[in-house]
Coordinates of C-alpha atoms in Angstrom, one line a residue:
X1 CA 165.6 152.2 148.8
X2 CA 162.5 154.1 148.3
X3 CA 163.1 156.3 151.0
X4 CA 166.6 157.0 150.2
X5 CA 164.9 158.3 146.6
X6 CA 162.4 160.2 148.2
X7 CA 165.3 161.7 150.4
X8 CA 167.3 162.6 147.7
X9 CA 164.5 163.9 145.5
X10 CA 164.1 166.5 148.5
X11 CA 167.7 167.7 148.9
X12 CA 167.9 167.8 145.2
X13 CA 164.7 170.4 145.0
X14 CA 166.1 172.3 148.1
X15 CA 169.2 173.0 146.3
X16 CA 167.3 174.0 142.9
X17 CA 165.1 176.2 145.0
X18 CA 169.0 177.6 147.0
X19 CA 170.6 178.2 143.6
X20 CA 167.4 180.2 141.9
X21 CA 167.1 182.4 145.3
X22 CA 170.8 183.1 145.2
X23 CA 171.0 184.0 141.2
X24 CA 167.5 185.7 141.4
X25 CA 168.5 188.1 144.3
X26 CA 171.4 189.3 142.1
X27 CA 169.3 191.8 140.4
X28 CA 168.5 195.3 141.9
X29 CA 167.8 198.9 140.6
X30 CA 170.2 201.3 140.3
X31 CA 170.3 203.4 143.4
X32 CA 171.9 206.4 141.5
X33 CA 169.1 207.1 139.1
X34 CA 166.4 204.1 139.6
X35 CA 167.0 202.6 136.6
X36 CA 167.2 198.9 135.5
X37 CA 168.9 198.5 132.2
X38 CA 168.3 195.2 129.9
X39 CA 169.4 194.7 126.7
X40 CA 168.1 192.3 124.5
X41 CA 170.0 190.4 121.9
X42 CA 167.9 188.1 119.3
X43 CA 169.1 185.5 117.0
X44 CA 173.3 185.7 116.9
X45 CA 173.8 182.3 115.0
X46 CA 176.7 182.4 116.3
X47 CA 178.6 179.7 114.3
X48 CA 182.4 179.2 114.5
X49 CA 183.7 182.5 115.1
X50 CA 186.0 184.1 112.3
X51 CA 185.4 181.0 109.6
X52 CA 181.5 182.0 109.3
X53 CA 180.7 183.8 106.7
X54 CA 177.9 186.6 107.0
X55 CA 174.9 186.8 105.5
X56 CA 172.9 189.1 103.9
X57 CA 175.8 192.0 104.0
X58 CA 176.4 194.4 100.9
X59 CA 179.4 193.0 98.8
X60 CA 182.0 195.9 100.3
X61 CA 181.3 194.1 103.8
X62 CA 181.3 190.3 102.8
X63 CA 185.1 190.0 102.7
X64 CA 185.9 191.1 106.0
X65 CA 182.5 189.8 108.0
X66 CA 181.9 186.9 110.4
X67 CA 181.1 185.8 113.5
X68 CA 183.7 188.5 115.2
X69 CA 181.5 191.2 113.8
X70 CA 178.3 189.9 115.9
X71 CA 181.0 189.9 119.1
X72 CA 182.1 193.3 118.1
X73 CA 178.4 194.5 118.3
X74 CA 177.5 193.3 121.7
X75 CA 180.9 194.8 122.6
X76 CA 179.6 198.3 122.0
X77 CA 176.3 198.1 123.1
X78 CA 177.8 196.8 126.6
X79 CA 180.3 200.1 126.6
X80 CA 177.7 202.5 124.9
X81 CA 174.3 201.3 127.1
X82 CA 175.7 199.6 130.5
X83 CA 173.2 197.2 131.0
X84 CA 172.4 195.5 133.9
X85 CA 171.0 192.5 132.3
X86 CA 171.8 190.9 128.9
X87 CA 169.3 188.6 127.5
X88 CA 169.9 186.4 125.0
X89 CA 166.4 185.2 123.2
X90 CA 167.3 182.0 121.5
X91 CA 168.9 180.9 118.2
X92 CA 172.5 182.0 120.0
X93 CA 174.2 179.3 118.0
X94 CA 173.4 178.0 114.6
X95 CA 173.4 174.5 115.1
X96 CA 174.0 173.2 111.6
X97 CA 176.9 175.6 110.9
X98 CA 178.3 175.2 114.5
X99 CA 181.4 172.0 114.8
X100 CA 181.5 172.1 118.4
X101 CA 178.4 173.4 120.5
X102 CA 180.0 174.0 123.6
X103 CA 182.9 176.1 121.8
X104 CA 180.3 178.0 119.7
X105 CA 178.5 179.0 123.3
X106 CA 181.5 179.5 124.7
X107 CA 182.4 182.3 121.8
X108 CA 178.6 183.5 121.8
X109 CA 178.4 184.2 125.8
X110 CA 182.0 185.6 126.0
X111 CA 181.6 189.4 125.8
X112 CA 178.5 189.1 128.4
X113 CA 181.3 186.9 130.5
X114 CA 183.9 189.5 130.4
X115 CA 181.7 192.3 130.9
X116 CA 180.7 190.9 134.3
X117 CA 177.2 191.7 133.7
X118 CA 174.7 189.3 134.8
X119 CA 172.8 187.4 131.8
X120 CA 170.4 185.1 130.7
X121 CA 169.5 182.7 127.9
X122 CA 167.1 181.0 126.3
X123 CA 166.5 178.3 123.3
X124 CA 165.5 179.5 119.6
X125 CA 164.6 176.7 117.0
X126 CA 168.7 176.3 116.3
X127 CA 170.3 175.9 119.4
X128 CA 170.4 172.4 119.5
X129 CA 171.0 171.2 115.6
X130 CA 174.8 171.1 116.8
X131 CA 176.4 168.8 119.1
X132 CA 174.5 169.2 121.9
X133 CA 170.7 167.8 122.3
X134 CA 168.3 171.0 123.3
X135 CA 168.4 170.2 127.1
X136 CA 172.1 169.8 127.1
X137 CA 172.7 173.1 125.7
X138 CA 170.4 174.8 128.4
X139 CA 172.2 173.0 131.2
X140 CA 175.7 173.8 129.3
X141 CA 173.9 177.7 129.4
X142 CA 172.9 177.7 133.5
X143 CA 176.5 176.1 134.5
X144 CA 178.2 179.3 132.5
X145 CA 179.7 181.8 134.6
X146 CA 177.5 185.4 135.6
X147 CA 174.9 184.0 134.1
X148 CA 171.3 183.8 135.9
X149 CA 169.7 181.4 133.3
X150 CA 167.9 178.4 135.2
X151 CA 167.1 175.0 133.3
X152 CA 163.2 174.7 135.1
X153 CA 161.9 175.1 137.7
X154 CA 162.5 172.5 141.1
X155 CA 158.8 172.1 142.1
X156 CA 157.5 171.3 138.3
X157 CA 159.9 168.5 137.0
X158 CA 157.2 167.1 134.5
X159 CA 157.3 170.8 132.5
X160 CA 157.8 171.2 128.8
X161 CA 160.9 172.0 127.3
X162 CA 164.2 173.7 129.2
X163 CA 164.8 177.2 130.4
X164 CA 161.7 178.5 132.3
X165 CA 162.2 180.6 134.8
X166 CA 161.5 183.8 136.3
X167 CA 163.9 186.9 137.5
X168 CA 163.0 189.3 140.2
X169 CA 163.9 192.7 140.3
X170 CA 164.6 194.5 143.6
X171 CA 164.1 197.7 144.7
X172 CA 166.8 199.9 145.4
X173 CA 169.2 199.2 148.4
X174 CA 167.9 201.0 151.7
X175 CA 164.8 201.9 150.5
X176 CA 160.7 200.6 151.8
X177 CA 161.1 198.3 148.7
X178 CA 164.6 196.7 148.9
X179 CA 163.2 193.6 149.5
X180 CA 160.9 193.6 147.3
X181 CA 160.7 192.2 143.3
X182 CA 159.4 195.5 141.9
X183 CA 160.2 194.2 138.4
X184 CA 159.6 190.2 137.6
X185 CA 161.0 188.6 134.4
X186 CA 159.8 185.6 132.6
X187 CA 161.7 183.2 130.3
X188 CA 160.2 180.6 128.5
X189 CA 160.9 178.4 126.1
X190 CA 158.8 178.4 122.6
X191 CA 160.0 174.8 121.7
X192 CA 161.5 174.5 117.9
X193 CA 159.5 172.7 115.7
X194 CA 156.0 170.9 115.9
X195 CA 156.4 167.1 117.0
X196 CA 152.9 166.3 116.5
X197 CA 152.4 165.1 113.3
X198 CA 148.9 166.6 112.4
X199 CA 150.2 170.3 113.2
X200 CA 153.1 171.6 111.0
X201 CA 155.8 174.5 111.4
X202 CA 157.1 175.7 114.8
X203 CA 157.0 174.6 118.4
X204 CA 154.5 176.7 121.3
X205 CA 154.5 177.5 124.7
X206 CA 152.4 174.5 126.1
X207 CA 149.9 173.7 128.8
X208 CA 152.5 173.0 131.8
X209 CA 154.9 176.2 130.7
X210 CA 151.4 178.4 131.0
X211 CA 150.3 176.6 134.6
X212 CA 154.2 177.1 135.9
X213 CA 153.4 181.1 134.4
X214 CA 150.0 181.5 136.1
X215 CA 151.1 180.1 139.4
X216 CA 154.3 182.1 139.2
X217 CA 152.6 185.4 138.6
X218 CA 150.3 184.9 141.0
X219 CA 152.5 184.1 143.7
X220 CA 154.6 187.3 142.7
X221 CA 151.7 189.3 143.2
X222 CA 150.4 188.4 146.7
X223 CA 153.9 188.6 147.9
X224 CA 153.8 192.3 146.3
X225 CA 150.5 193.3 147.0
X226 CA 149.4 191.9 150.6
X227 CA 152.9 191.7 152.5
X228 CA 154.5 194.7 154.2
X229 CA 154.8 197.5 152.0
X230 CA 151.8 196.3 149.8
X231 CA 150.8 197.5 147.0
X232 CA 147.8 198.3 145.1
X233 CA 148.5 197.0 141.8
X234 CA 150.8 194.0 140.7
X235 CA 154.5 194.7 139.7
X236 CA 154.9 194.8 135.7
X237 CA 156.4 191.9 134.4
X238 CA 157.9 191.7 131.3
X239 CA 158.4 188.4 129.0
X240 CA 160.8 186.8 127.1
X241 CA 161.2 183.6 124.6
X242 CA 162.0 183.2 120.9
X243 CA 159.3 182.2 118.8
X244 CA 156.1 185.0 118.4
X245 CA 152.5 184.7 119.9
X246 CA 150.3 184.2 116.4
X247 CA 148.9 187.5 118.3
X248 CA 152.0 189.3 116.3
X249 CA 149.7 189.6 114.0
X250 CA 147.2 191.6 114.4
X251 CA 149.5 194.6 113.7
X252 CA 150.0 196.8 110.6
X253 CA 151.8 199.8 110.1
X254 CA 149.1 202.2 111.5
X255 CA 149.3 200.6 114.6
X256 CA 153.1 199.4 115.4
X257 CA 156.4 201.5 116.3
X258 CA 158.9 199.9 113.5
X259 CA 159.0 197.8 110.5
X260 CA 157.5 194.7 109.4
X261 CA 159.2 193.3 106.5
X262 CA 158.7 189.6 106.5
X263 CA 155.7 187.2 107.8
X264 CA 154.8 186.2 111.4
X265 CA 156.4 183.1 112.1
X266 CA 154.2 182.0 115.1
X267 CA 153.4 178.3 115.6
X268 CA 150.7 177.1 113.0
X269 CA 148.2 176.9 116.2
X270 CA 147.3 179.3 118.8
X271 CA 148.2 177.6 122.4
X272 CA 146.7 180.3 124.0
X273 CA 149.4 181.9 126.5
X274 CA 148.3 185.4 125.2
X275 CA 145.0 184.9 126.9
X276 CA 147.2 183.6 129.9
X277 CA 149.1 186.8 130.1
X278 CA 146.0 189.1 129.6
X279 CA 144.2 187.0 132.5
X280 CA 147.2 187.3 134.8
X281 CA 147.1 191.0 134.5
X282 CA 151.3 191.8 135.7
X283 CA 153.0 191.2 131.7
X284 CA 153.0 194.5 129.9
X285 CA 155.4 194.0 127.5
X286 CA 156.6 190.6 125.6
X287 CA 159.7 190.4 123.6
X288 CA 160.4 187.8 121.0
X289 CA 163.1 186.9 118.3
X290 CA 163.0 184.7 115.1
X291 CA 161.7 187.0 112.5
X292 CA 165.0 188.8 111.9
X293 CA 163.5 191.6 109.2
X294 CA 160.8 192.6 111.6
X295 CA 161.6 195.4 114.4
X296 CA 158.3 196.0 115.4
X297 CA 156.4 196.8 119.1
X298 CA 152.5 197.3 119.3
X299 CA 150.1 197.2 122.5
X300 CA 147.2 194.5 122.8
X301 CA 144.9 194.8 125.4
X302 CA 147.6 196.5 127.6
X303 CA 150.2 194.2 126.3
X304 CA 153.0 195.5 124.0
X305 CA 154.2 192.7 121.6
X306 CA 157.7 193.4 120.3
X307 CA 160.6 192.4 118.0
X308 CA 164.2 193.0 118.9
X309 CA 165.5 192.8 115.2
X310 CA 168.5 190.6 114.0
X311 CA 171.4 191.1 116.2
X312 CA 173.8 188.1 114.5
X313 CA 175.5 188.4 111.2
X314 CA 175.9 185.1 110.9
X315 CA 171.9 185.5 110.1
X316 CA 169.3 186.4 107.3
X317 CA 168.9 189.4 107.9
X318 CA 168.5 192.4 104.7
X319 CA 171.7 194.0 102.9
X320 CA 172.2 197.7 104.1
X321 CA 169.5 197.2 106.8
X322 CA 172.3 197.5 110.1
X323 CA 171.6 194.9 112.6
X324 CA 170.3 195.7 115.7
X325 CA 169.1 195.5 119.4
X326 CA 167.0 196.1 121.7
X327 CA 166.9 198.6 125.1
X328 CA 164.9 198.4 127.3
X329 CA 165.0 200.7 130.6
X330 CA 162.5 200.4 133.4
X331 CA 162.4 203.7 136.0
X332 CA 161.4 204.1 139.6
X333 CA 159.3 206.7 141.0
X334 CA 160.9 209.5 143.5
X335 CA 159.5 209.3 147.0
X336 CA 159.5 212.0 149.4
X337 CA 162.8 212.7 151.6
X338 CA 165.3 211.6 148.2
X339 CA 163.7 208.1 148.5
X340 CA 162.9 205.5 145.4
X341 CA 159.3 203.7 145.1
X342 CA 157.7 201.5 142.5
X343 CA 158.4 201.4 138.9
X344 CA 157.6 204.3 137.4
X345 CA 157.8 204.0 133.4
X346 CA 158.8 201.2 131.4
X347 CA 160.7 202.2 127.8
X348 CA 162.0 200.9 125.0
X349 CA 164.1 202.0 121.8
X350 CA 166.4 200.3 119.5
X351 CA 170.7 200.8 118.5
X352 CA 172.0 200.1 115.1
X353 CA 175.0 198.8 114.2
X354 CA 176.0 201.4 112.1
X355 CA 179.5 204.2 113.2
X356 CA 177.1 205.8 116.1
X357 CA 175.3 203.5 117.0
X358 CA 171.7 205.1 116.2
X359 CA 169.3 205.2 118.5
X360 CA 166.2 204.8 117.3
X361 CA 162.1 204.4 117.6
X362 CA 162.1 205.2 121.2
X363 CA 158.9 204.9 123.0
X364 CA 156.9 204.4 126.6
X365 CA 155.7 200.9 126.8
X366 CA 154.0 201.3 130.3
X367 CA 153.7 203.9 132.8
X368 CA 151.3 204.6 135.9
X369 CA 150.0 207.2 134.9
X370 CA 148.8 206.4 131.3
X371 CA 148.4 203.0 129.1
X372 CA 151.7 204.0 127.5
X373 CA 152.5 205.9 124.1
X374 CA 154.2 205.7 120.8
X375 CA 155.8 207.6 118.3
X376 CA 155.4 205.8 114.7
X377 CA 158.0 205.8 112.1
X378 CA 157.5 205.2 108.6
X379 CA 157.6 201.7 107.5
X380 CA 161.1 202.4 105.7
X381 CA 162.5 204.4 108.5
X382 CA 165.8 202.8 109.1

């Protein structure tokens, strides 16, 4: 019987380790104009579709406003941005208001389903106040279709929480680095609320999440660096999960590209994974959720630490403030002969939802040849 465990236990990590390879080596650079394209939606509370009520709208809007205005959004950044990559950073449902979890996800996911864009997910603080306990949201998430969202990974099954996991990037098709992850994406998940009782407020990346990061990265890099091909630095990495690194704060408007407009709501401790990130050396850029008013980016030792905005209507959010998302576009170097190398720039900027779409606060997060730069915009600007 013990072997029969240990047997299954095996096939059962082969095919977890089968289905990440197969959803991981979906994504590839464009091999018209090097680009990869990923747009970031934060905090939807999606609820129960065109019964919810929005929030924080000016009175003109209120009578016409729900859920379907938060579907309408993502609709038009999909047509206006063609992304190659949706990622949804957590609080996708509002529990509480939600009936039906699976319906709510269902109605949350379905332009990114439609769309036949690839996408992934991962758990705010409200995800699983509905129907649905927080792991059985994330596995309702990975069995969704087009979506590359993983519940954790096969080799660590003791790890905190539900939803890490990493993406990789290829090169483009027919080039030196085809095979290659020349862009690797993190997901991880920031936990909800504190469940020891000594430390109050919000949930943190823990110990195991950080070991599964550091062990990830690192393997990412050797494959990079000393296989054919190699290269002499790391890829860039980027990282994504809900809740902000208490590190958001270290920012004020002389040093960030956006607006702050509400508080940092980190965890109440510091668990460290900044220091985990600025050790690895790959991560230039983190992107985070939860604090709907603030639309911020600023760079900490080499890291950029940004906001995407509210996205959901169906959220707080601030009346005549338009909700918004987040771009961001990583670009490949041109090679000799017509040929595509490494990434070459990483940048970011932001679309309102207002009649065009505005584009706004555009800046370079990363690029080879410098630390990056930024363009700052008064802490009004809208």
């Amino acid at each position: 019987m013990e072997n029969s465990n240990i047997k299954l236990f095996v096939i059962l990590v082969f095919l977890s380790s089968l289905l990440q390879l197969c959803k991981a080596s979906k994504l590839r650079f464009d091999g018209k104009n090097g680009e990869f394209r990923i747009l970031q939606v934060a905090d939807m509370h999606y609820g129960d579709g065109k019964t919810t009520p929005c929030e924080d709208v000016l009175p003109e809007q209120m009578h016409s406003c729900s859920d379907l205005n938060t579907t309408a959004f993502i609709l038009r950044m999909i047509h206006a941005e063609k992304p190659h990559l949706i990622v949804f950073t957590g609080d996708n449902i509002f529990g509480f208001d939600a009936k039906d979890a699976v319906k709510s996800m269902n109605a949350a996911f379905a332009p990114a389903i439609s769309s036949n864009i690839p996408w992934a997910a991962i758990l705010g603080n409200h995800d699983q106040q509905s129907t649905l306990s927080r792991e059985g949201v994330m596995k309702h998430i990975v069995g969704m279709k087009n979506t590359l969202s993983l519940l954790n990974p096969p080799d660590i099954p003791d790890i905190d929480g539900f939803g890490n996991y990493n993406l990789e990037v290829q090169g483009i098709e027919g080039s030196k680095l085809a095979n290659k992850s020349v862009l690797n994406l993190y997901f991880l998940d920031s936990g909800d609320y504190s469940s020891v009782p000594s430390i109050p407020g919000y949930g943190w990346i823990k110990p195991s999440q950080q070991f599964w990061f550091q062990r990830t990265s690192t393997k990412l890099k050797k494959t990079y660096m000393h296989n054919s091909n190699a290269k002499k630095a790391p890829a860039p990495g980027l990282a994504y999960f809900h809740i902000p690194l208490p590190e958001y704060s270290s920012f004020d408007s002389s040093n960030f590209t956006g607006v702050r407009q509400e508080g940092i709501s980190s965890a109440s401790i510091n668990s460290g994974f900044f220091t985990t990130m600025v050790e690895a050396g790959d991560v230039k850029a983190v992107f985070a959720g939860h604090d709907h008013k603030n639309d911020f980016c600023g760079k900490l030792m080499d890291i950029n630490l940004c906001y995407a905005g509210g996205f959901g209507y169906h959220a707080y959010g601030k009346a005549g403030w338009s909700r918004r998302a987040r771009m961001v576009v990583a670009s490949l170097e041109k090679t000799g002969k017509g040929g595509w190398g490494a990434v070459k720039s990483i940048k970011t900027w932001k679309r309102l939802d207002d009649e065009h779409l505005t584009t706004i606060d555009t800046q370079v997060l990363w690029s080879k040849s410098s630390t990056g730069a930024r363009r700052k915009k008064p802490i009004g600007h809208q």
